[in-house]
Coordinates of C-alpha atoms and ligand atoms in Angstrom, one line a residue:
M1 CA 18.4 22.3 28.1
A2 CA 16.0 20.7 25.6
T3 CA 12.3 20.7 26.2
F4 CA 9.3 19.4 24.3
V5 CA 6.6 22.0 24.5
C6 CA 2.9 21.3 23.9
Y7 CA 0.1 23.9 24.1
D8 CA -3.4 23.9 22.9
M9 CA -5.2 27.1 23.5
P10 CA -8.6 28.2 22.1
L11 CA -8.6 30.7 19.3
S12 CA -11.0 33.5 19.5
E13 CA -10.0 35.5 16.4
P14 CA -12.9 34.8 14.1
K15 CA -11.3 35.5 10.7
M16 CA -8.2 33.4 11.3
R17 CA -8.4 29.8 10.1
R18 CA -7.6 27.6 13.0
V19 CA -4.4 25.6 12.9
P20 CA -4.2 23.6 16.1
T21 CA -1.2 24.2 18.3
T22 CA 0.7 21.0 18.4
F23 CA 4.1 20.0 19.8
L24 CA 6.9 22.3 19.5
P25 CA 10.1 20.4 18.7
P26 CA 12.7 20.4 21.5
I27 CA 14.1 23.8 22.3
A28 CA 17.8 23.7 23.3
L29 CA 19.1 26.7 25.2
D30 CA 22.6 27.0 26.6
A31 CA 22.7 29.2 29.7
R32 CA 26.5 29.4 29.6
A33 CA 26.7 30.4 25.9
K34 CA 27.9 33.9 24.9
T35 CA 24.8 34.4 22.8
P36 CA 22.1 36.0 24.9
M37 CA 19.1 33.9 25.8
Y38 CA 16.7 36.0 23.8
R39 CA 18.9 35.6 20.7
Q40 CA 19.1 31.9 21.1
L41 CA 15.3 31.7 21.3
Y42 CA 14.9 34.1 18.3
E43 CA 17.3 31.9 16.2
W44 CA 15.5 28.7 17.3
F45 CA 12.1 30.0 16.2
R46 CA 13.4 31.5 13.0
R47 CA 15.0 28.3 12.0
A48 CA 12.0 26.2 13.0
I49 CA 9.8 28.4 10.8
I50 CA 12.1 28.4 7.8
T51 CA 12.6 24.7 7.9
G52 CA 8.9 24.1 8.2
Q53 CA 9.1 22.5 11.7
I54 CA 6.4 24.9 12.8
R55 CA 3.9 25.9 10.1
P56 CA 2.3 29.1 9.0
G57 CA -0.7 29.8 11.1
Q58 CA 0.4 27.5 13.9
R59 CA -0.1 29.0 17.3
I60 CA 2.9 29.4 19.5
P61 CA 2.9 29.5 23.3
S62 CA 2.4 32.7 25.3
T63 CA 5.5 34.3 26.7
R64 CA 4.3 33.3 30.2
N65 CA 3.8 29.6 29.3
L66 CA 7.0 29.3 27.3
A67 CA 9.1 31.0 30.0
A68 CA 7.6 28.6 32.6
E69 CA 8.2 25.6 30.4
L70 CA 11.8 26.5 29.8
K71 CA 12.3 27.7 33.4
I72 CA 13.7 31.1 32.3
S73 CA 12.5 34.6 32.9
R74 CA 9.8 36.0 30.7
I75 CA 12.0 38.9 29.5
P76 CA 14.1 37.0 27.0
V77 CA 11.0 35.2 25.6
A78 CA 9.2 38.6 25.2
N79 CA 12.3 40.1 23.5
A80 CA 12.7 37.1 21.1
Y81 CA 9.0 37.3 20.2
D82 CA 9.2 41.1 19.6
Q83 CA 12.1 40.6 17.2
L84 CA 10.3 37.9 15.4
L85 CA 7.1 40.0 15.2
A86 CA 9.2 43.0 13.9
E87 CA 10.7 40.8 11.2
G88 CA 7.4 39.4 10.1
Y89 CA 7.9 35.8 11.2
L90 CA 5.1 36.0 13.7
D91 CA 1.7 37.7 13.8
T92 CA -0.2 38.6 16.8
F93 CA -4.0 38.9 17.1
P94 CA -5.7 40.6 20.0
G95 CA -7.2 38.0 22.3
A96 CA -6.0 35.2 20.1
G97 CA -2.3 35.0 20.9
T98 CA 0.7 34.7 18.6
C99 CA 1.0 32.6 15.5
V100 CA 3.6 31.9 12.8
S101 CA 2.9 34.4 10.0
R102 CA 0.8 33.2 7.1
S103 CA 2.2 35.7 4.8
L104 CA 5.8 34.4 4.6
P105 CA 6.8 34.1 1.0
D106 CA 7.2 30.4 -0.1
E107 CA 10.8 30.8 -0.9
T108 CA 11.5 31.6 2.7
L109 CA 10.3 28.2 3.7
M110 CA 12.2 25.0 3.0
P111 CA 11.5 21.4 4.0
A112 CA 12.5 20.2 7.5
G113 CA 16.0 19.0 7.7
V114 CA 17.5 21.2 4.9
K115 CA 20.5 23.0 6.3
E116 CA 20.7 26.7 5.8
G117 CA 23.8 28.1 4.2
T118 CA 24.8 24.8 2.4
G119 CA 24.5 23.6 -1.1
D120 CA 21.5 21.5 0.0
R121 CA 19.2 24.5 -0.3
Q122 CA 19.4 24.6 -4.0
N123 CA 18.5 21.0 -4.2
A124 CA 15.7 21.1 -1.7
R125 CA 13.0 20.6 -4.2
G126 CA 14.3 17.6 -6.1
T127 CA 15.6 14.3 -4.6
A128 CA 17.2 13.2 -7.8
A129 CA 20.3 15.4 -7.4
R130 CA 20.8 14.3 -3.9
R131 CA 22.6 11.1 -3.0
I132 CA 20.2 8.2 -2.2
S133 CA 20.8 4.5 -2.6
S134 CA 20.6 3.0 -6.0
R135 CA 17.7 0.8 -4.8
G136 CA 15.9 3.9 -3.6
F137 CA 16.6 5.7 -6.9
A138 CA 15.4 2.6 -8.9
L139 CA 12.1 2.8 -7.0
T140 CA 11.6 6.4 -7.9
Q141 CA 12.0 5.5 -11.6
L142 CA 9.0 3.2 -11.7
P143 CA 6.2 4.7 -13.7
T144 CA 3.3 6.2 -11.7
Q145 CA -0.2 6.8 -12.8
S146 CA -1.1 9.9 -10.8
W147 CA -4.3 10.4 -12.8
L148 CA -5.6 7.2 -11.4
N149 CA -5.6 8.6 -7.8
I150 CA -9.4 9.0 -8.0
V151 CA -11.7 6.6 -6.4
G152 CA -14.0 6.2 -9.4
A153 CA -15.9 3.3 -11.0
F154 CA -13.7 0.3 -12.0
R155 CA -11.0 1.0 -9.4
V156 CA -9.0 -2.2 -9.4
S157 CA -8.6 -4.2 -6.2
L158 CA -11.5 -2.5 -4.4
P159 CA -14.0 -4.8 -2.9
A160 CA -17.7 -3.9 -2.3
L161 CA -17.1 -2.0 0.9
D162 CA -20.8 -1.1 1.3
H163 CA -21.5 -4.8 1.7
F164 CA -19.0 -5.5 4.4
P165 CA -20.7 -6.5 7.6
I166 CA -19.4 -3.5 9.4
G167 CA -21.8 -3.9 12.4
I168 CA -20.5 -7.3 13.2
W169 CA -16.9 -6.1 12.7
S170 CA -17.4 -3.1 15.0
K171 CA -18.9 -5.3 17.7
L172 CA -15.9 -7.6 17.6
V173 CA -13.5 -4.6 17.7
T174 CA -15.3 -3.2 20.7
R175 CA -15.4 -6.6 22.4
H176 CA -11.7 -7.1 21.9
S177 CA -10.7 -3.6 22.8
R178 CA -12.7 -3.8 26.1
G179 CA -11.4 -7.2 27.0
S180 CA -7.8 -6.3 26.0
T181 CA -5.6 -8.3 28.2
K182 CA -1.9 -7.6 28.7
S183 CA -1.1 -10.2 26.1
L184 CA -3.0 -8.2 23.5
M185 CA -1.3 -4.9 24.5
G186 CA 2.3 -5.9 24.9
Y187 CA 4.8 -7.0 22.4
G188 CA 3.8 -9.9 20.2
D189 CA 5.4 -12.7 18.2
A190 CA 7.1 -11.8 14.9
M191 CA 5.1 -14.6 13.3
G192 CA 1.8 -13.1 14.5
Y193 CA -1.1 -13.9 16.8
L194 CA -1.2 -17.6 17.2
P195 CA -5.0 -18.1 17.2
L196 CA -5.2 -16.2 13.8
R197 CA -2.4 -18.3 12.4
E198 CA -4.2 -21.4 13.4
V199 CA -7.5 -20.5 11.7
I200 CA -5.6 -19.4 8.6
A201 CA -3.7 -22.7 8.4
E202 CA -7.0 -24.5 8.8
Y203 CA -8.7 -22.4 6.1
L204 CA -5.9 -22.7 3.6
G205 CA -5.8 -26.4 4.0
A206 CA -9.5 -26.8 3.4
A207 CA -10.1 -24.0 0.8
R208 CA -6.8 -23.8 -1.1
G209 CA -5.1 -27.2 -0.6
V210 CA -2.2 -25.5 1.1
R211 CA -0.1 -28.0 3.1
C212 CA 1.0 -26.2 6.3
D213 CA 0.5 -25.9 10.0
A214 CA 0.4 -22.7 12.1
S215 CA 4.1 -22.7 12.8
Q216 CA 4.7 -21.8 9.1
V217 CA 2.1 -19.0 8.9
M218 CA 3.4 -15.5 9.4
I219 CA 0.9 -12.6 9.6
T220 CA 2.1 -9.7 7.5
T221 CA 1.0 -6.1 6.8
G222 CA -0.8 -7.0 3.6
S223 CA 0.7 -9.3 1.0
Q224 CA 3.0 -6.5 -0.1
Q225 CA 5.1 -6.9 3.1
G226 CA 5.1 -10.7 2.4
L227 CA 6.6 -10.0 -1.0
Q228 CA 9.1 -7.6 0.4
L229 CA 10.2 -10.1 3.1
A230 CA 10.5 -12.9 0.6
A231 CA 12.6 -10.8 -1.7
Q232 CA 14.8 -9.7 1.2
I233 CA 15.4 -13.3 2.5
L234 CA 15.7 -15.1 -0.8
L235 CA 17.5 -12.7 -3.1
D236 CA 20.9 -11.1 -3.2
S237 CA 21.4 -7.8 -5.0
K238 CA 21.4 -8.3 -8.8
N239 CA 19.9 -11.8 -8.6
S240 CA 17.4 -12.5 -11.4
V241 CA 13.7 -13.0 -10.7
W242 CA 11.3 -14.2 -13.4
I243 CA 8.2 -12.2 -13.3
E244 CA 5.1 -12.6 -15.4
E245 CA 4.8 -10.3 -18.4
P246 CA 2.2 -8.7 -18.0
G247 CA 2.3 -8.9 -14.2
Y248 CA 1.5 -7.3 -10.9
P249 CA 3.4 -3.9 -10.7
S250 CA 3.6 -3.9 -6.9
A251 CA 5.5 -7.1 -7.0
R252 CA 8.0 -5.5 -9.3
Q253 CA 8.5 -2.8 -6.6
A254 CA 9.2 -5.3 -3.9
F255 CA 11.9 -7.0 -6.0
I256 CA 13.4 -3.8 -7.1
A257 CA 13.6 -2.6 -3.5
A258 CA 15.6 -5.8 -2.9
G259 CA 18.0 -4.8 -5.7
A260 CA 17.0 -7.8 -7.9
K261 CA 17.0 -7.9 -11.7
L262 CA 13.6 -8.4 -13.2
V263 CA 13.3 -10.9 -16.1
P264 CA 9.9 -10.6 -17.8
V265 CA 8.5 -14.0 -18.9
P266 CA 5.5 -13.9 -21.3
V267 CA 2.2 -15.4 -20.3
D268 CA 0.0 -17.2 -22.7
E269 CA -3.3 -19.0 -22.2
K270 CA -1.6 -21.7 -20.1
G271 CA 0.0 -19.1 -17.8
M272 CA 3.7 -18.2 -17.5
D273 CA 5.7 -19.7 -20.3
V274 CA 8.2 -21.5 -18.1
E275 CA 9.1 -24.0 -20.8
A276 CA 10.5 -21.2 -23.0
M277 CA 12.7 -20.0 -20.1
I278 CA 14.0 -23.4 -19.2
R279 CA 14.7 -24.2 -22.9
R280 CA 16.6 -20.9 -23.3
G281 CA 18.6 -21.8 -20.2
S282 CA 17.5 -18.6 -18.5
K283 CA 18.8 -18.6 -14.9
A284 CA 16.9 -17.1 -12.0
R285 CA 17.1 -17.3 -8.2
A286 CA 13.3 -17.0 -7.8
V287 CA 10.1 -16.7 -9.8
Y288 CA 7.1 -14.6 -8.8
I289 CA 3.8 -16.1 -10.1
T290 CA 0.0 -15.8 -9.8
P291 CA -0.8 -19.4 -11.0
S292 CA -4.5 -19.6 -9.8
H293 CA -5.6 -16.4 -11.4
Q294 CA -2.9 -14.6 -13.4
Y295 CA -2.7 -10.9 -12.7
P296 CA -4.0 -9.1 -14.7
L297 CA -5.0 -11.4 -17.6
G298 CA -6.8 -14.0 -15.5
M299 CA -5.7 -17.3 -16.9
T300 CA -5.0 -20.4 -14.7
M301 CA -1.6 -22.1 -15.0
T302 CA -2.0 -25.6 -16.4
A303 CA -1.0 -28.6 -14.3
T304 CA 1.8 -29.5 -16.8
R305 CA 3.4 -26.0 -16.4
R306 CA 3.0 -26.2 -12.6
M307 CA 4.9 -29.5 -12.5
L308 CA 7.6 -28.1 -14.8
L309 CA 8.0 -25.1 -12.6
L310 CA 8.2 -27.2 -9.4
N311 CA 10.8 -29.5 -11.0
W312 CA 12.8 -26.5 -12.2
A313 CA 12.8 -25.1 -8.7
A314 CA 13.9 -28.5 -7.2
R315 CA 16.7 -28.9 -9.8
S316 CA 18.0 -25.4 -9.8
G317 CA 17.5 -24.5 -6.2
G318 CA 15.2 -21.7 -7.3
W319 CA 12.4 -20.3 -5.1
I320 CA 8.8 -19.9 -6.2
I321 CA 6.8 -17.0 -4.7
E322 CA 3.2 -17.9 -5.3
D323 CA 0.8 -14.9 -4.9
D324 CA -2.7 -16.3 -4.4
Y325 CA -4.5 -13.0 -4.0
D326 CA -8.2 -13.6 -4.9
S327 CA -8.9 -17.3 -5.4
E328 CA -11.9 -17.1 -3.2
Y329 CA -13.8 -15.6 -6.1
R330 CA -14.0 -18.2 -8.9
F331 CA -17.4 -18.2 -10.6
D332 CA -17.8 -21.0 -13.1
S333 CA -15.6 -23.8 -11.7
R334 CA -14.3 -25.0 -8.4
P335 CA -11.4 -23.1 -6.9
I336 CA -8.0 -24.1 -8.3
A337 CA -5.7 -25.8 -5.7
S338 CA -2.6 -23.9 -4.9
L339 CA 0.9 -24.6 -6.3
Q340 CA 2.2 -24.8 -2.8
G341 CA 0.0 -27.9 -2.2
L342 CA 1.8 -29.8 -5.0
D343 CA 5.2 -28.8 -3.9
A344 CA 7.1 -31.9 -2.6
Y345 CA 10.4 -30.0 -2.3
S346 CA 9.4 -27.1 0.0
R347 CA 10.5 -24.5 -2.6
V348 CA 7.2 -22.4 -2.6
I349 CA 6.6 -19.4 -0.4
Y350 CA 2.9 -18.8 -0.5
V351 CA 1.6 -15.3 -0.2
G352 CA -2.0 -14.4 0.7
T353 CA -4.0 -11.4 1.6
F354 CA -7.3 -10.2 3.3
S355 CA -7.3 -7.1 1.2
K356 CA -9.9 -8.5 -1.3
V357 CA -11.9 -10.8 0.9
M358 CA -12.1 -8.2 3.8
F359 CA -10.9 -4.7 3.0
P360 CA -7.6 -3.3 1.9
A361 CA -7.2 -0.9 4.8
L362 CA -7.1 -3.8 7.2
R363 CA -3.5 -4.4 5.9
V364 CA -3.5 -8.0 7.0
G365 CA -1.9 -10.6 4.8
Y366 CA 0.1 -13.8 5.4
L367 CA 2.9 -15.9 4.3
V368 CA 3.2 -19.7 4.4
I369 CA 6.9 -20.3 4.8
P370 CA 8.9 -23.6 4.3
K371 CA 9.7 -24.8 7.8
D372 CA 13.5 -24.4 7.5
L373 CA 13.1 -20.7 6.4
V374 CA 10.9 -19.7 9.3
P375 CA 13.8 -18.4 11.5
A376 CA 15.2 -16.2 8.7
F377 CA 11.8 -14.7 8.0
C378 CA 11.3 -14.1 11.7
A379 CA 14.6 -12.3 11.9
A380 CA 13.7 -10.1 8.9
R381 CA 10.3 -9.3 10.4
D382 CA 11.9 -8.4 13.7
A383 CA 14.3 -6.1 11.8
A384 CA 11.4 -4.5 9.9
D385 CA 8.3 -3.6 12.0
V386 CA 8.6 -6.4 14.6
F387 CA 5.0 -7.7 14.3
S388 CA 1.5 -6.7 13.1
A389 CA -1.0 -4.9 15.4
T390 CA -2.4 -7.6 17.7
L391 CA -5.9 -6.1 18.2
Y392 CA -7.0 -6.5 14.6
Q393 CA -5.4 -9.9 14.4
S394 CA -7.5 -11.1 17.3
V395 CA -10.6 -9.5 15.9
L396 CA -10.0 -11.2 12.6
A397 CA -9.4 -14.6 14.2
D398 CA -12.9 -14.4 15.8
F399 CA -14.5 -13.0 12.6
I400 CA -13.2 -16.2 10.9
R401 CA -13.9 -18.6 13.8
E402 CA -17.5 -17.4 14.3
G403 CA -18.4 -18.0 10.6
H404 CA -18.7 -14.4 9.5
F405 CA -15.8 -14.7 7.1
A406 CA -17.2 -17.7 5.2
R407 CA -20.6 -16.1 5.1
H408 CA -19.2 -12.8 3.7
I409 CA -17.2 -14.6 1.0
R410 CA -20.3 -16.6 -0.1
R411 CA -22.3 -13.4 -0.3
M412 CA -19.6 -11.5 -2.2
R413 CA -19.1 -14.4 -4.6
M414 CA -22.8 -14.0 -5.6
L415 CA -22.5 -10.2 -5.8
Y416 CA -19.4 -10.2 -7.8
M417 CA -20.8 -12.8 -10.2
E418 CA -23.8 -10.4 -10.8
Q419 CA -21.5 -7.4 -11.2
R420 CA -19.2 -9.2 -13.6
K421 CA -22.2 -10.3 -15.7
A422 CA -23.5 -6.7 -15.7
L423 CA -20.1 -5.4 -16.8
V424 CA -19.6 -7.9 -19.6
R425 CA -23.2 -7.3 -20.8
A426 CA -22.8 -3.5 -20.7
I427 CA -19.5 -3.7 -22.6
R428 CA -21.0 -5.9 -25.2
L429 CA -24.1 -3.7 -25.6
Q430 CA -22.5 -0.3 -25.4
I431 CA -19.1 -0.8 -26.9
G432 CA -19.6 -3.9 -29.0
D433 CA -16.9 -6.0 -30.7
K434 CA -14.4 -3.2 -31.1
V435 CA -13.1 -4.4 -27.8
E436 CA -12.5 -7.9 -26.3
V437 CA -13.1 -9.0 -22.7
V438 CA -10.5 -11.4 -21.2
G439 CA -10.0 -12.8 -17.7
D440 CA -13.6 -12.7 -16.5
A441 CA -13.8 -16.2 -15.0
A442 CA -12.6 -15.2 -11.5
G443 CA -11.7 -12.4 -9.1
M444 CA -12.8 -8.9 -9.0
H445 CA -11.5 -7.5 -12.3
L446 CA -11.4 -8.2 -16.0
V447 CA -9.4 -6.8 -18.9
M448 CA -11.0 -5.0 -21.8
M449 CA -8.6 -5.2 -24.7
L450 CA -8.7 -2.1 -26.8
P451 CA -8.7 -1.9 -30.6
P452 CA -5.2 -2.5 -32.0
G453 CA -3.0 0.6 -32.1
M454 CA -5.0 2.5 -29.5
S455 CA -3.1 3.8 -26.5
D456 CA -4.5 2.6 -23.2
V457 CA -2.8 5.4 -21.3
V458 CA -4.6 8.0 -23.5
V459 CA -8.0 6.3 -23.0
S460 CA -7.4 5.9 -19.3
K461 CA -6.6 9.6 -18.9
R462 CA -9.7 10.6 -20.9
A463 CA -11.7 8.2 -18.6
A464 CA -10.2 9.7 -15.5
Q465 CA -11.4 13.1 -16.6
R466 CA -14.9 11.7 -16.5
G467 CA -14.3 10.3 -13.0
I468 CA -13.5 6.7 -14.1
S469 CA -10.6 4.7 -12.7
A470 CA -9.5 2.4 -15.6
T471 CA -6.0 1.1 -15.2
P472 CA -4.0 0.8 -18.4
L473 CA -2.9 -2.7 -19.1
S474 CA 0.5 -1.4 -20.4
T475 CA 1.4 -0.5 -16.8
C476 CA 1.7 -4.2 -16.1
Y477 CA 4.3 -4.7 -18.8
L478 CA 8.1 -4.1 -18.6
R479 CA 8.3 -4.0 -22.4
P480 CA 5.9 -2.2 -24.7
P481 CA 2.9 -4.5 -25.2
A482 CA 1.5 -5.5 -28.6
R483 CA -2.0 -4.3 -27.6
G484 CA -3.4 -2.0 -25.0
G485 CA -6.2 -2.7 -22.7
L486 CA -8.0 -1.4 -19.6
I487 CA -8.1 -3.3 -16.3
L488 CA -11.6 -2.8 -14.9
G489 CA -12.4 -3.7 -11.3
Y490 CA -16.0 -4.5 -10.7
G491 CA -15.9 -5.6 -7.1
G492 CA -16.5 -2.1 -5.7
T493 CA -18.6 -0.9 -8.7
N494 CA -22.3 -1.2 -8.4
P495 CA -24.7 -1.9 -11.3
R496 CA -25.6 1.7 -11.8
Q497 CA -22.0 2.8 -11.8
I498 CA -21.3 0.0 -14.2
Q499 CA -23.9 1.3 -16.7
E500 CA -22.8 4.9 -16.5
G501 CA -19.1 4.0 -16.4
V502 CA -19.2 1.9 -19.5
A503 CA -20.9 4.8 -21.4
K504 CA -18.0 7.0 -20.3
L505 CA -15.5 4.4 -21.4
R506 CA -17.2 4.3 -24.8
M507 CA -16.8 8.0 -25.1
S508 CA -13.2 7.8 -24.0
I509 CA -12.4 5.2 -26.6
E510 CA -14.2 7.3 -29.3
G511 CA -12.0 10.2 -28.3
R512 CA -14.8 12.3 -27.1
Ligands
PLP601 C1 -1.7 -9.6 -7.7 C2 -2.1 -9.0 -6.3 N1 -1.5 -9.4 -5.2 C3 -1.7 -8.9 -4.0 C4 -2.7 -7.9 -3.9 C5 -3.0 -7.4 -2.5 O1 -2.1 -6.6 -2.0 P1 -2.1 -6.2 -0.4 O2 -2.4 -7.4 0.4 O3 -0.7 -5.6 -0.2 O4 -3.2 -5.2 -0.3 C6 -3.3 -7.5 -5.0 C7 -4.3 -6.4 -4.8 O5 -4.4 -5.5 -5.5 C8 -3.0 -8.0 -6.3 O6 -3.6 -7.6 -7.4

């Protein structure tokens, strides 16, 4: 007998912090077993408490309700509860019912799934000693910057959320939720919602010079999923991937998760130095690149290098994964056309996102896939999460079709242009020529190069203590960089925060 039990009873005990009663995991009792029913129940609760399946403070059902739910007499339930109360696993409060004790010592509790009485218990706190895949282990070895988990000024990749037309968006969400037809509520296509794919294909053709039709556009959960799918489909374990040095750390994660070998390729003012790699005879199955706006340094790849790269791909059978993440925001020149649009050999997988032009929590991105690879990408998507949530795809399709998207981009371009100017000016006035600003021609971030010899991690940590989120440039390198810097996002940082933030950066640089 296994039963899911859910109760939610009001708490009247005033001093007790309320922890809502949620589902109890299935309780399996065996009426034919030699172990008495009360003992089986006692053992079940004890184990559920120790393994953390039910939490300290969580209310448990009354004896009456549980007996009714399990279709047994109340006596074994009352006996089991009495035993658990006597041993301190449960607490009871007059008029408030019975809860898991809050005073259980920490070492009594272990994470769910850890078996009692096995060697697992000793290892419960660390994953390293336990056997996981080498890909999984490699992912855990990537450096993390936990001190950056603050949402302070200069957070990279954050758009100006206060300026998002949330009223229009909410109306569209309501309209689509109310009018939800069966087609919006049932299973969808692995490629995504067709009307959204159509408007994206049209937009990319007009704004980014991408050559595609809707049949090649797959809606993904952010560009990160696009990178992951591309890595999965194009790479075998231990295949080499050229990646920009410095480059986008999350792309590294996607390739490592696919078991690939990362080969850092330096970037200079012309973008990734592909000539050097070709000259050296370096072999790769794929290259990951941000040619329109190199992340994080901001240069644009020259036409000569683009052609070289495309020719390399055609000759060697290599794939080019083009991440075009923020080209909507180019300030002093016209947008740069995509590499995909120049590709006569169908070797480019184009990756895009709505994280910067809309908001990151939307988690909508897209891939433009060469036609012959569409079935493979569909199969991979089907094996992953099947398809993206249809409601937001349909809302986004209307947001674009009705002109709100283009209007929002125009407004944000003006706003970011102002914020970028304010940031560059504040750096010049407050910090001066000790530092150097690079990559401020486009996007929502720039890089402030620090004085030679200064550790960007140290400065970033000092800034975080002042509530500033400045990403160390060195986190984008696989090898130690010659010079440190800070990546400063100005999209979600208003002029007041910019002034105050730069003053705090100055103090952090000066070691105060
Ligand atoms: C280079 C690059 N690609 C892609 C993204 C967007 O990622 P996602 O669509 O997964 O939010 C970002 C945002 O930070 C980025 O910097």
